[in-house]
CSV table of C-alpha atoms and ligand atoms in Angstrom, one decimal:
chain,number,residue,atom,x,y,z
A,1,MET,CA,-10.5,-56.3,-12.7
A,2,THR,CA,-10.2,-52.5,-12.4
A,3,GLU,CA,-6.9,-51.1,-11.5
A,4,PRO,CA,-6.3,-49.4,-8.1
A,5,PHE,CA,-5.5,-45.8,-8.3
A,6,THR,CA,-4.2,-42.9,-6.0
A,7,PRO,CA,-6.2,-39.7,-5.8
A,8,GLN,CA,-4.2,-36.6,-6.4
A,9,PRO,CA,-4.1,-33.8,-3.7
A,10,SER,CA,-7.0,-31.3,-4.0
A,11,CYS,CA,-8.5,-28.3,-2.3
A,12,ALA,CA,-10.9,-30.5,-0.7
A,13,ASP,CA,-8.2,-32.6,1.3
A,14,PRO,CA,-8.6,-31.9,5.0
A,15,GLY,CA,-5.1,-31.9,6.4
A,16,ASP,CA,-1.5,-31.5,5.6
A,17,ILE,CA,-0.5,-32.1,1.9
A,18,PRO,CA,3.1,-32.7,1.9
A,19,ASP,CA,4.2,-31.6,-1.5
A,20,LEU,CA,2.5,-28.1,-1.3
A,21,MET,CA,4.9,-25.3,-1.3
A,22,PRO,CA,4.7,-22.8,1.7
A,23,VAL,CA,3.2,-19.2,0.6
A,24,SER,CA,6.5,-17.3,1.8
A,25,GLU,CA,8.8,-19.7,-0.2
A,26,ALA,CA,6.6,-19.7,-3.3
A,27,ARG,CA,6.8,-15.7,-3.0
A,28,ALA,CA,10.4,-15.6,-2.5
A,29,ALA,CA,10.9,-18.0,-5.5
A,30,MET,CA,8.7,-15.8,-7.7
A,31,LEU,CA,10.4,-12.7,-6.9
A,32,ALA,CA,13.8,-14.1,-7.2
A,33,GLY,CA,14.3,-13.3,-10.9
A,34,MET,CA,12.5,-10.0,-10.9
A,35,ALA,CA,14.0,-6.6,-11.1
A,36,ALA,CA,12.7,-3.1,-11.4
A,37,VAL,CA,12.0,-1.7,-15.0
A,38,SER,CA,14.9,0.3,-16.3
A,39,GLY,CA,13.2,3.3,-17.8
A,40,VAL,CA,12.8,6.6,-15.8
A,41,ASP,CA,10.6,9.8,-16.5
A,42,ALA,CA,11.1,13.2,-15.2
A,43,VAL,CA,7.7,13.8,-13.5
A,44,PRO,CA,6.3,17.2,-12.4
A,45,LEU,CA,5.1,17.0,-8.8
A,46,PRO,CA,1.4,17.5,-9.5
A,47,ASP,CA,1.5,14.2,-11.6
A,48,ALA,CA,3.7,12.2,-9.1
A,49,LEU,CA,1.2,10.6,-6.9
A,50,GLY,CA,1.8,6.8,-6.8
A,51,ARG,CA,5.0,7.0,-8.8
A,52,VAL,CA,8.2,5.3,-7.5
A,53,LEU,CA,11.5,7.4,-7.0
A,54,ALA,CA,14.1,5.9,-9.3
A,55,GLU,CA,16.8,8.0,-7.4
A,56,ASP,CA,17.4,9.5,-3.9
A,57,VAL,CA,16.0,12.9,-3.4
A,58,ILE,CA,18.6,15.1,-1.8
A,59,ALA,CA,17.1,18.0,0.2
A,60,PRO,CA,18.2,21.2,-1.7
A,61,ILE,CA,17.4,23.6,1.2
A,62,ASP,CA,17.0,23.5,5.0
A,63,VAL,CA,13.3,23.2,6.1
A,64,PRO,CA,12.3,25.5,7.8
A,65,GLY,CA,14.7,27.8,6.2
A,66,HIS,CA,15.1,30.1,9.4
A,67,ASP,CA,14.4,29.9,13.1
A,68,ASN,CA,10.7,30.8,13.5
A,69,SER,CA,8.0,31.2,15.9
A,70,ALA,CA,5.8,28.0,16.5
A,71,MET,CA,3.0,29.9,18.0
A,72,ASP,CA,1.4,33.3,18.1
A,73,GLY,CA,3.0,35.3,21.1
A,74,PHE,CA,6.0,37.4,21.9
A,75,ALA,CA,9.6,37.1,21.0
A,76,LEU,CA,12.1,38.2,23.7
A,77,ARG,CA,15.5,37.1,25.3
A,78,ALA,CA,15.5,34.0,27.5
A,79,ASP,CA,17.9,36.0,29.9
A,80,ASP,CA,15.3,38.7,30.5
A,81,LEU,CA,12.5,36.2,31.6
A,82,PRO,CA,11.7,37.1,35.2
A,83,ARG,CA,13.0,35.0,38.1
A,84,GLY,CA,9.9,35.7,40.8
A,85,GLY,CA,7.4,38.6,40.2
A,86,ILE,CA,6.4,39.9,36.9
A,87,GLY,CA,8.9,41.2,34.0
A,88,ARG,CA,8.0,44.1,31.8
A,89,PHE,CA,9.2,44.5,28.3
A,90,THR,CA,8.9,47.2,25.8
A,91,LEU,CA,7.2,46.3,22.7
A,92,VAL,CA,9.3,47.4,19.9
A,93,GLY,CA,7.7,45.8,16.7
A,94,GLU,CA,5.8,43.1,15.0
A,95,ALA,CA,6.6,40.1,13.0
A,96,TRP,CA,4.4,38.1,10.7
A,97,ALA,CA,4.7,35.1,8.6
A,98,GLY,CA,6.4,36.4,5.4
A,99,ARG,CA,7.0,39.8,7.1
A,100,PRO,CA,10.1,39.6,9.3
A,101,PHE,CA,11.0,42.2,11.9
A,102,SER,CA,14.0,44.2,10.6
A,103,GLY,CA,15.5,45.4,14.0
A,104,THR,CA,17.3,43.7,16.7
A,105,VAL,CA,15.7,42.8,20.0
A,106,GLN,CA,17.8,44.3,22.8
A,107,ALA,CA,17.6,43.6,26.7
A,108,GLY,CA,14.1,44.3,28.0
A,109,GLN,CA,12.5,44.4,24.6
A,110,ALA,CA,10.0,42.2,22.9
A,111,VAL,CA,8.4,41.8,19.5
A,112,LYS,CA,4.9,40.6,18.8
A,113,VAL,CA,5.2,37.4,16.6
A,114,ALA,CA,2.8,35.3,14.5
A,115,THR,CA,3.2,31.5,14.1
A,116,GLY,CA,5.7,31.1,11.2
A,117,ALA,CA,7.3,34.4,11.6
A,118,VAL,CA,11.1,34.5,11.4
A,119,MET,CA,12.4,34.9,14.9
A,120,PRO,CA,13.5,38.6,15.3
A,121,ARG,CA,17.4,38.8,15.6
A,122,GLY,CA,18.4,38.8,19.2
A,123,ALA,CA,15.3,36.9,20.5
A,124,ASP,CA,15.4,33.1,21.3
A,125,THR,CA,12.1,32.5,23.3
A,126,VAL,CA,8.5,33.0,22.4
A,127,VAL,CA,5.9,33.5,25.2
A,128,ILE,CA,2.5,32.6,23.9
A,129,GLN,CA,-0.2,35.2,23.9
A,130,GLU,CA,-2.4,33.6,26.3
A,131,ARG,CA,0.0,33.8,29.0
A,132,VAL,CA,0.8,37.7,28.9
A,133,ARG,CA,-0.7,40.9,29.5
A,134,VAL,CA,-0.4,43.9,27.3
A,135,ASP,CA,-0.7,47.4,28.6
A,136,GLY,CA,-0.3,50.1,26.0
A,137,GLY,CA,3.3,49.5,24.7
A,138,VAL,CA,4.3,47.3,27.6
A,139,LEU,CA,4.3,43.6,27.7
A,140,GLU,CA,4.0,41.8,31.2
A,141,VAL,CA,5.3,38.2,31.6
A,142,LEU,CA,4.8,36.0,34.7
A,143,ASP,CA,7.5,34.0,36.4
A,144,GLY,CA,7.7,30.3,35.0
A,145,GLU,CA,8.0,30.8,31.4
A,146,ARG,CA,10.4,28.2,29.8
A,147,ALA,CA,13.6,29.6,28.1
A,148,LEU,CA,14.1,28.9,24.3
A,149,ALA,CA,10.3,27.7,24.1
A,150,ASN,CA,8.0,27.9,21.0
A,151,VAL,CA,10.7,28.3,18.5
A,152,ARG,CA,11.1,25.9,15.6
A,153,ALA,CA,14.9,25.8,14.5
A,154,ALA,CA,16.1,26.3,11.0
A,155,GLY,CA,16.6,22.8,9.3
A,156,GLU,CA,14.9,20.8,12.2
A,157,ASP,CA,12.6,19.1,9.8
A,158,THR,CA,15.4,18.5,7.1
A,159,ARG,CA,18.9,19.7,6.6
A,160,ALA,CA,20.1,20.6,3.0
A,161,GLY,CA,22.1,17.8,1.7
A,162,ASP,CA,20.4,15.2,3.7
A,163,VAL,CA,18.6,12.4,1.8
A,164,ALA,CA,15.0,13.4,2.1
A,165,LEU,CA,13.4,10.6,0.3
A,166,ALA,CA,15.3,7.3,-0.7
A,167,ALA,CA,15.1,5.5,-4.1
A,168,GLY,CA,12.2,3.1,-4.1
A,169,THR,CA,9.9,5.5,-2.1
A,170,ARG,CA,6.3,5.3,-3.6
A,171,LEU,CA,4.9,8.9,-3.5
A,172,MET,CA,1.9,9.3,-1.4
A,173,PRO,CA,0.3,12.5,-0.2
A,174,ALA,CA,2.7,13.2,2.8
A,175,GLU,CA,5.6,12.6,0.4
A,176,ILE,CA,4.4,14.9,-2.3
A,177,GLY,CA,3.8,17.7,0.2
A,178,TYR,CA,7.1,17.0,1.6
A,179,LEU,CA,8.9,17.4,-1.7
A,180,ALA,CA,7.0,20.7,-2.4
A,181,SER,CA,8.2,22.0,1.0
A,182,LEU,CA,11.7,21.3,-0.2
A,183,GLY,CA,11.1,23.3,-3.3
A,184,VAL,CA,11.5,20.1,-5.5
A,185,ARG,CA,9.4,20.6,-8.6
A,186,SER,CA,9.9,17.3,-10.3
A,187,VAL,CA,11.2,13.9,-9.7
A,188,CYS,CA,13.1,11.2,-11.4
A,189,ALA,CA,10.7,8.4,-11.2
A,190,ARG,CA,10.5,4.7,-12.6
A,191,ARG,CA,8.4,4.6,-15.8
A,192,ARG,CA,5.0,3.2,-15.2
A,193,VAL,CA,4.7,-0.6,-15.4
A,194,ARG,CA,2.5,-2.0,-18.1
A,195,VAL,CA,0.3,-4.7,-17.3
A,196,ALA,CA,-1.6,-6.7,-19.7
A,197,PHE,CA,-4.6,-9.0,-18.4
A,198,PHE,CA,-7.4,-11.3,-19.7
A,199,SER,CA,-10.0,-13.8,-18.3
A,200,THR,CA,-10.4,-17.4,-19.7
A,201,GLY,CA,-13.5,-19.4,-20.0
A,202,ASP,CA,-16.2,-20.4,-22.4
A,203,GLU,CA,-18.8,-19.7,-19.7
A,204,LEU,CA,-17.7,-15.9,-19.3
A,205,VAL,CA,-19.9,-12.9,-20.7
A,206,SER,CA,-18.6,-9.7,-20.5
A,207,VAL,CA,-20.6,-7.3,-18.5
A,208,GLU,CA,-20.1,-4.5,-21.1
A,209,SER,CA,-22.0,-6.4,-23.7
A,210,GLY,CA,-25.3,-6.0,-22.0
A,211,GLN,CA,-26.1,-9.6,-22.8
A,212,PRO,CA,-28.4,-11.5,-20.3
A,213,LEU,CA,-26.9,-14.8,-19.1
A,214,GLN,CA,-27.7,-18.3,-20.7
A,215,PRO,CA,-27.7,-21.4,-18.4
A,216,GLY,CA,-24.3,-21.9,-17.3
A,217,GLN,CA,-22.8,-18.6,-18.0
A,218,VAL,CA,-21.4,-16.1,-15.4
A,219,TYR,CA,-20.4,-12.5,-16.0
A,220,ASP,CA,-16.7,-12.1,-16.1
A,221,SER,CA,-15.8,-10.4,-12.9
A,222,ASN,CA,-12.2,-11.1,-12.5
A,223,ARG,CA,-11.2,-8.8,-15.2
A,224,HIS,CA,-13.0,-5.9,-13.5
A,225,SER,CA,-11.6,-6.5,-10.1
A,226,LEU,CA,-8.1,-6.9,-11.5
A,227,ARG,CA,-8.4,-3.8,-13.6
A,228,ALA,CA,-9.5,-1.9,-10.4
A,229,ALA,CA,-6.8,-3.3,-8.4
A,230,LEU,CA,-4.2,-2.5,-11.1
A,231,GLU,CA,-5.5,1.0,-11.5
A,232,THR,CA,-5.3,1.6,-7.8
A,233,LEU,CA,-1.7,0.7,-8.0
A,234,GLY,CA,-1.1,3.1,-10.6
A,235,VAL,CA,0.3,0.8,-13.5
A,236,GLU,CA,-0.8,1.2,-17.1
A,237,VAL,CA,-3.3,-1.4,-18.0
A,238,ARG,CA,-4.2,-3.4,-21.1
A,239,ASP,CA,-7.4,-5.1,-21.1
A,240,LEU,CA,-7.4,-8.1,-23.5
A,241,GLY,CA,-11.0,-9.2,-22.7
A,242,ILE,CA,-12.3,-12.8,-22.5
A,243,VAL,CA,-10.5,-15.5,-24.1
A,244,VAL,CA,-12.4,-18.8,-25.0
A,245,ASP,CA,-11.1,-22.1,-23.8
A,246,ASP,CA,-9.3,-22.8,-27.1
A,247,ALA,CA,-5.9,-23.5,-27.7
A,248,ALA,CA,-5.4,-21.1,-30.5
A,249,ALA,CA,-7.2,-18.4,-28.9
A,250,THR,CA,-5.3,-18.7,-25.8
A,251,GLU,CA,-2.0,-18.6,-27.7
A,252,ALA,CA,-2.9,-15.7,-29.7
A,253,ALA,CA,-3.8,-13.8,-26.4
A,254,PHE,CA,-0.5,-14.7,-24.9
A,255,HIS,CA,1.2,-13.4,-27.9
A,256,THR,CA,-0.6,-10.1,-27.9
A,257,ALA,CA,-0.2,-9.5,-24.1
A,258,ALA,CA,3.4,-10.4,-24.1
A,259,SER,CA,4.3,-8.1,-27.0
A,260,ASP,CA,4.3,-4.9,-25.1
A,261,ALA,CA,3.6,-5.5,-21.3
A,262,ASP,CA,5.9,-5.9,-18.5
A,263,ALA,CA,3.5,-8.5,-16.8
A,264,VAL,CA,0.7,-10.3,-18.1
A,265,VAL,CA,-2.2,-11.7,-15.6
A,266,ALA,CA,-4.5,-14.3,-16.7
A,267,THR,CA,-7.2,-15.8,-14.7
A,268,GLY,CA,-8.9,-19.1,-15.0
A,269,GLY,CA,-7.7,-22.2,-16.8
A,270,ALA,CA,-4.5,-22.8,-14.8
A,271,SER,CA,-5.5,-26.0,-13.3
A,272,VAL,CA,-5.6,-29.5,-14.8
A,273,SER,CA,-8.9,-30.1,-16.6
A,274,ASP,CA,-9.2,-30.7,-20.4
A,275,ALA,CA,-10.4,-27.2,-21.0
A,276,ASP,CA,-7.5,-25.5,-19.3
A,277,HIS,CA,-5.7,-24.3,-22.2
A,278,VAL,CA,-3.7,-21.6,-20.3
A,279,ALA,CA,-1.6,-24.3,-18.7
A,280,ALA,CA,-1.1,-26.3,-21.9
A,281,THR,CA,-0.2,-23.2,-23.9
A,282,LEU,CA,2.4,-22.2,-21.2
A,283,ARG,CA,3.9,-25.6,-21.1
A,284,ALA,CA,4.4,-25.4,-24.8
A,285,HIS,CA,5.5,-21.8,-25.2
A,286,GLY,CA,6.4,-20.2,-21.9
A,287,ARG,CA,9.1,-20.7,-19.1
A,288,VAL,CA,6.6,-21.1,-16.3
A,289,THR,CA,6.4,-22.8,-13.1
A,290,PHE,CA,3.2,-24.4,-11.9
A,291,TRP,CA,2.9,-23.6,-8.2
A,292,ARG,CA,0.9,-25.8,-5.8
A,293,VAL,CA,1.0,-23.3,-3.1
A,294,ALA,CA,-0.2,-24.3,0.7
A,295,MET,CA,-2.9,-21.6,0.8
A,296,ARG,CA,-6.7,-21.4,0.6
A,297,PRO,CA,-8.1,-20.1,-1.4
A,298,GLY,CA,-6.0,-20.0,-4.5
A,299,ARG,CA,-3.8,-23.2,-4.7
A,300,PRO,CA,-3.1,-23.3,-8.4
A,301,LEU,CA,-0.8,-20.7,-9.5
A,302,ALA,CA,1.5,-20.1,-12.5
A,303,SER,CA,4.3,-17.7,-12.7
A,304,GLY,CA,7.3,-17.3,-14.9
A,305,ARG,CA,8.0,-15.8,-18.3
A,306,VAL,CA,6.2,-15.2,-21.5
A,307,GLY,CA,8.4,-13.7,-24.2
A,308,ASP,CA,9.9,-11.0,-22.2
A,309,ALA,CA,7.1,-10.4,-19.9
A,310,HIS,CA,6.5,-11.8,-16.5
A,311,PHE,CA,3.5,-13.9,-16.2
A,312,PHE,CA,1.1,-14.7,-13.5
A,313,GLY,CA,-1.7,-17.4,-14.0
A,314,LEU,CA,-4.3,-17.1,-11.3
A,315,PRO,CA,-7.3,-19.2,-10.4
A,316,GLY,CA,-10.6,-18.4,-11.8
A,317,ASN,CA,-12.7,-18.5,-8.7
A,318,PRO,CA,-13.1,-14.6,-8.2
A,319,VAL,CA,-12.0,-14.6,-4.5
A,320,ALA,CA,-9.2,-16.8,-5.2
A,321,THR,CA,-8.1,-14.2,-7.9
A,322,LEU,CA,-8.0,-11.6,-5.6
A,323,VAL,CA,-6.3,-13.3,-2.7
A,324,SER,CA,-3.6,-14.4,-5.2
A,325,TYR,CA,-3.3,-11.1,-6.8
A,326,TYR,CA,-2.7,-9.4,-3.2
A,327,GLN,CA,-0.4,-12.2,-1.9
A,328,PHE,CA,1.8,-12.7,-5.1
A,329,VAL,CA,1.1,-10.5,-8.1
A,330,LEU,CA,0.9,-7.1,-6.0
A,331,PRO,CA,4.5,-7.8,-4.3
A,332,ALA,CA,5.7,-8.8,-7.7
A,333,LEU,CA,4.5,-5.7,-9.6
A,334,LYS,CA,5.8,-3.5,-6.7
A,335,ARG,CA,9.2,-5.0,-7.3
A,336,LEU,CA,8.8,-4.1,-11.1
A,337,MET,CA,7.8,-0.7,-10.1
A,338,GLY,CA,11.1,-0.3,-8.1
A,339,CYS,CA,9.4,-0.1,-4.6
A,340,ARG,CA,11.5,-0.8,-1.6
A,341,GLU,CA,8.5,-2.2,0.5
A,342,LEU,CA,6.7,-5.1,-1.1
A,343,MET,CA,4.5,-6.4,1.7
A,344,SER,CA,1.9,-4.4,3.7
A,345,PRO,CA,2.1,-5.0,7.4
A,346,THR,CA,-0.2,-7.0,9.5
A,347,VAL,CA,-1.6,-6.6,13.0
A,348,THR,CA,-2.6,-8.9,15.7
A,349,VAL,CA,-6.1,-8.8,17.1
A,350,ARG,CA,-8.6,-10.8,19.0
A,351,CYS,CA,-10.9,-12.9,17.0
A,352,GLY,CA,-14.6,-12.6,17.9
A,353,SER,CA,-15.7,-15.7,15.9
A,354,ALA,CA,-15.0,-19.3,15.8
A,355,LEU,CA,-13.2,-20.3,12.6
A,356,LYS,CA,-12.9,-23.5,10.9
A,357,LYS,CA,-9.3,-24.3,9.7
A,358,SER,CA,-7.4,-27.4,9.0
A,359,PRO,CA,-3.6,-27.2,9.4
A,360,GLY,CA,-1.1,-27.3,6.8
A,361,ARG,CA,-2.0,-24.3,4.7
A,362,VAL,CA,-2.4,-20.5,5.1
A,363,GLU,CA,-5.9,-19.4,4.9
A,364,TYR,CA,-6.8,-16.0,3.9
A,365,GLN,CA,-10.4,-15.8,5.6
A,366,ARG,CA,-12.3,-12.8,5.0
A,367,GLY,CA,-12.9,-10.7,8.1
A,368,VAL,CA,-14.6,-7.5,9.4
A,369,MET,CA,-12.4,-5.6,11.9
A,370,THR,CA,-14.2,-3.3,14.3
A,371,TRP,CA,-13.7,-1.8,17.6
A,372,ALA,CA,-15.3,-3.1,20.8
A,373,ASP,CA,-14.7,-1.8,24.4
A,374,GLY,CA,-11.8,0.3,23.1
A,375,GLU,CA,-10.1,-2.7,21.5
A,376,PRO,CA,-9.8,-3.9,17.8
A,377,ILE,CA,-11.6,-7.2,17.3
A,378,VAL,CA,-12.2,-9.2,14.0
A,379,HIS,CA,-15.2,-11.3,13.0
A,380,SER,CA,-15.5,-13.7,10.1
A,381,THR,CA,-17.7,-12.7,7.3
A,382,GLY,CA,-19.3,-16.1,7.4
A,383,ARG,CA,-19.1,-18.9,4.8
A,384,GLN,CA,-15.9,-18.7,3.0
A,385,GLY,CA,-16.3,-20.3,-0.4
A,386,ALA,CA,-13.8,-19.1,-3.0
A,387,GLY,CA,-16.6,-18.2,-5.5
A,388,ARG,CA,-18.4,-15.8,-3.0
A,389,LEU,CA,-17.2,-12.5,-4.0
A,390,SER,CA,-19.7,-11.0,-1.7
A,391,SER,CA,-17.6,-12.0,1.3
A,392,MET,CA,-14.8,-9.7,0.0
A,393,VAL,CA,-17.4,-6.9,-0.2
A,394,GLN,CA,-18.3,-7.4,3.4
A,395,ALA,CA,-15.1,-7.9,4.6
A,396,ASN,CA,-12.4,-5.2,5.4
A,397,CYS,CA,-9.5,-7.4,6.0
A,398,PHE,CA,-7.9,-10.8,5.5
A,399,ILE,CA,-7.6,-13.0,8.5
A,400,VAL,CA,-4.3,-14.6,8.0
A,401,LEU,CA,-4.2,-18.0,9.5
A,402,SER,CA,-0.9,-19.7,9.4
A,403,PRO,CA,-0.2,-23.3,8.6
A,404,GLU,CA,0.3,-24.5,11.9
A,405,GLN,CA,-3.0,-23.1,13.3
A,406,ALA,CA,-6.0,-25.2,13.7
A,407,ALA,CA,-9.6,-24.2,14.5
A,408,ILE,CA,-9.7,-20.6,16.1
A,409,SER,CA,-12.0,-20.2,19.2
A,410,PRO,CA,-13.5,-16.7,20.1
A,411,GLY,CA,-11.0,-14.8,22.2
A,412,ASP,CA,-7.8,-16.2,20.3
A,413,TRP,CA,-5.5,-13.8,18.8
A,414,VAL,CA,-5.3,-13.8,14.9
A,415,GLU,CA,-3.1,-12.0,12.3
A,416,VAL,CA,-4.9,-9.6,10.2
A,417,GLN,CA,-4.1,-7.6,6.9
A,418,LEU,CA,-6.3,-4.7,6.5
A,419,PHE,CA,-7.6,-4.0,2.8
A,420,GLU,CA,-6.9,-0.2,3.3
A,421,GLY,CA,-3.2,-1.0,3.6
A,422,LEU,CA,-3.4,-3.1,0.5
A,423,ILE,CA,-3.1,-1.3,-2.9
B,1,AMP,P1,-11.1,-22.1,-13.6
B,1,AMP,O1,-9.9,-21.6,-12.7
B,1,AMP,O2,-11.1,-21.7,-14.9
B,1,AMP,O3,-11.4,-23.7,-13.5
B,1,AMP,O4,-12.6,-21.6,-12.8
B,1,AMP,C1,-12.9,-21.7,-11.7
B,1,AMP,C2,-14.2,-21.2,-11.2
B,1,AMP,O5,-14.2,-19.7,-11.4
B,1,AMP,C3,-15.5,-21.5,-12.2
B,1,AMP,O6,-16.6,-21.7,-11.5
B,1,AMP,C4,-15.4,-20.5,-13.1
B,1,AMP,O7,-16.6,-20.2,-13.9
B,1,AMP,C5,-15.2,-19.2,-12.1
B,1,AMP,N1,-14.5,-18.2,-13.0
B,1,AMP,C6,-13.3,-18.4,-13.8
B,1,AMP,N2,-13.0,-17.1,-14.4
B,1,AMP,C7,-13.9,-16.2,-14.1
B,1,AMP,C8,-14.2,-14.8,-14.3
B,1,AMP,N3,-13.2,-14.2,-15.0
B,1,AMP,N4,-15.2,-14.3,-13.7
B,1,AMP,C9,-15.9,-14.9,-12.8
B,1,AMP,N5,-16.0,-16.3,-12.5
B,1,AMP,C10,-14.8,-16.8,-13.0
B,2,MG,MG1,-12.1,-22.1,-16.7
């Protein structure tokens, strides 16, 4: 008689799986032991895109440095504005951006000013040029102009001594321009994080090899999507290629990867089959936790330390690789980089499709967000298999369905994470 046995939980199970860990708990546990790398670089502003500030930047100057005109027009004294009828002013000079008026505006006088010109001494109001008449050397202003209008005050953007940008800020175009406006030529940034990565699997063929596929073989796509994701983030990458399903080769790859990288990402081989040497090697040599995360796609996930490096073992299915990268590896790398913000925001929009979903796990379904009748709406990309990389290409967002949610009907509200916001 054969022994009865209990099947193990798997991705194919329809409903609640009690011993799976919620995504947020798994992420928190992964991040718990991680801190920013300690090295810093002095980085000149033109090279600073994507770098993360290691310390606060204190504004060295007021911006703007002087009261100045916000518009092209005429600077005069608010006290002289007409109360009924027409006010007449004597034009006594001009002020341009970078070329101030050297005198002082007296009662009944006005100075022609360009946008950005320093406010002439004595004047506190600018009347825009579209609302006046100039007749010879005389300026005519109607009743109804606002006192103190169209003037940008010194320091209204930033005051000298303020924290202009806090430590942990990732420098994007606005931050870079802002630093330039403050006269900051270089910043103290965390050193770049180094990330080594490799793919595992006997079936994988490197696309760089130019080899056609034999039966059962597939091109290694994960290494390329990972490299692209890592380069977008601005880390230094070490591509360690494809590692065959063999214990010695896997061990050697880990040794090389951990020798100089801050983080190692491996894809494939993290589950329970006989060919999964990644898991076996890690059990023998690493301090690694094997997570069974309540998510789809991407349930098997490993993380921990190999040598001094942080390690992430991602499922091999190409969509699962990217989903687990964005949900786990990306926030972890941002922590290593010293970023304050680890997670990108989500938005709630109406769903235009019926979505299949069983309760118990978070699902990251691929969606296309568009506008219809002045409102955002998201539709499914269709079939959601974890190997269908084309679904990621069609999509511009993840539709994030919580464990409690069941099937979605058209018109229901869903949470969406836009790819544009992910880096
Ligand atoms: P594994 O996680 O190693 O069990 O692989 C799961 C599935 O993902 C299998 O169909 C693999 O062929 C596929 N796969 C694993 N690694 C890659 C890769 N680097 N590129 C494309 N497909 C892969
Ligand atoms: Mg494999």
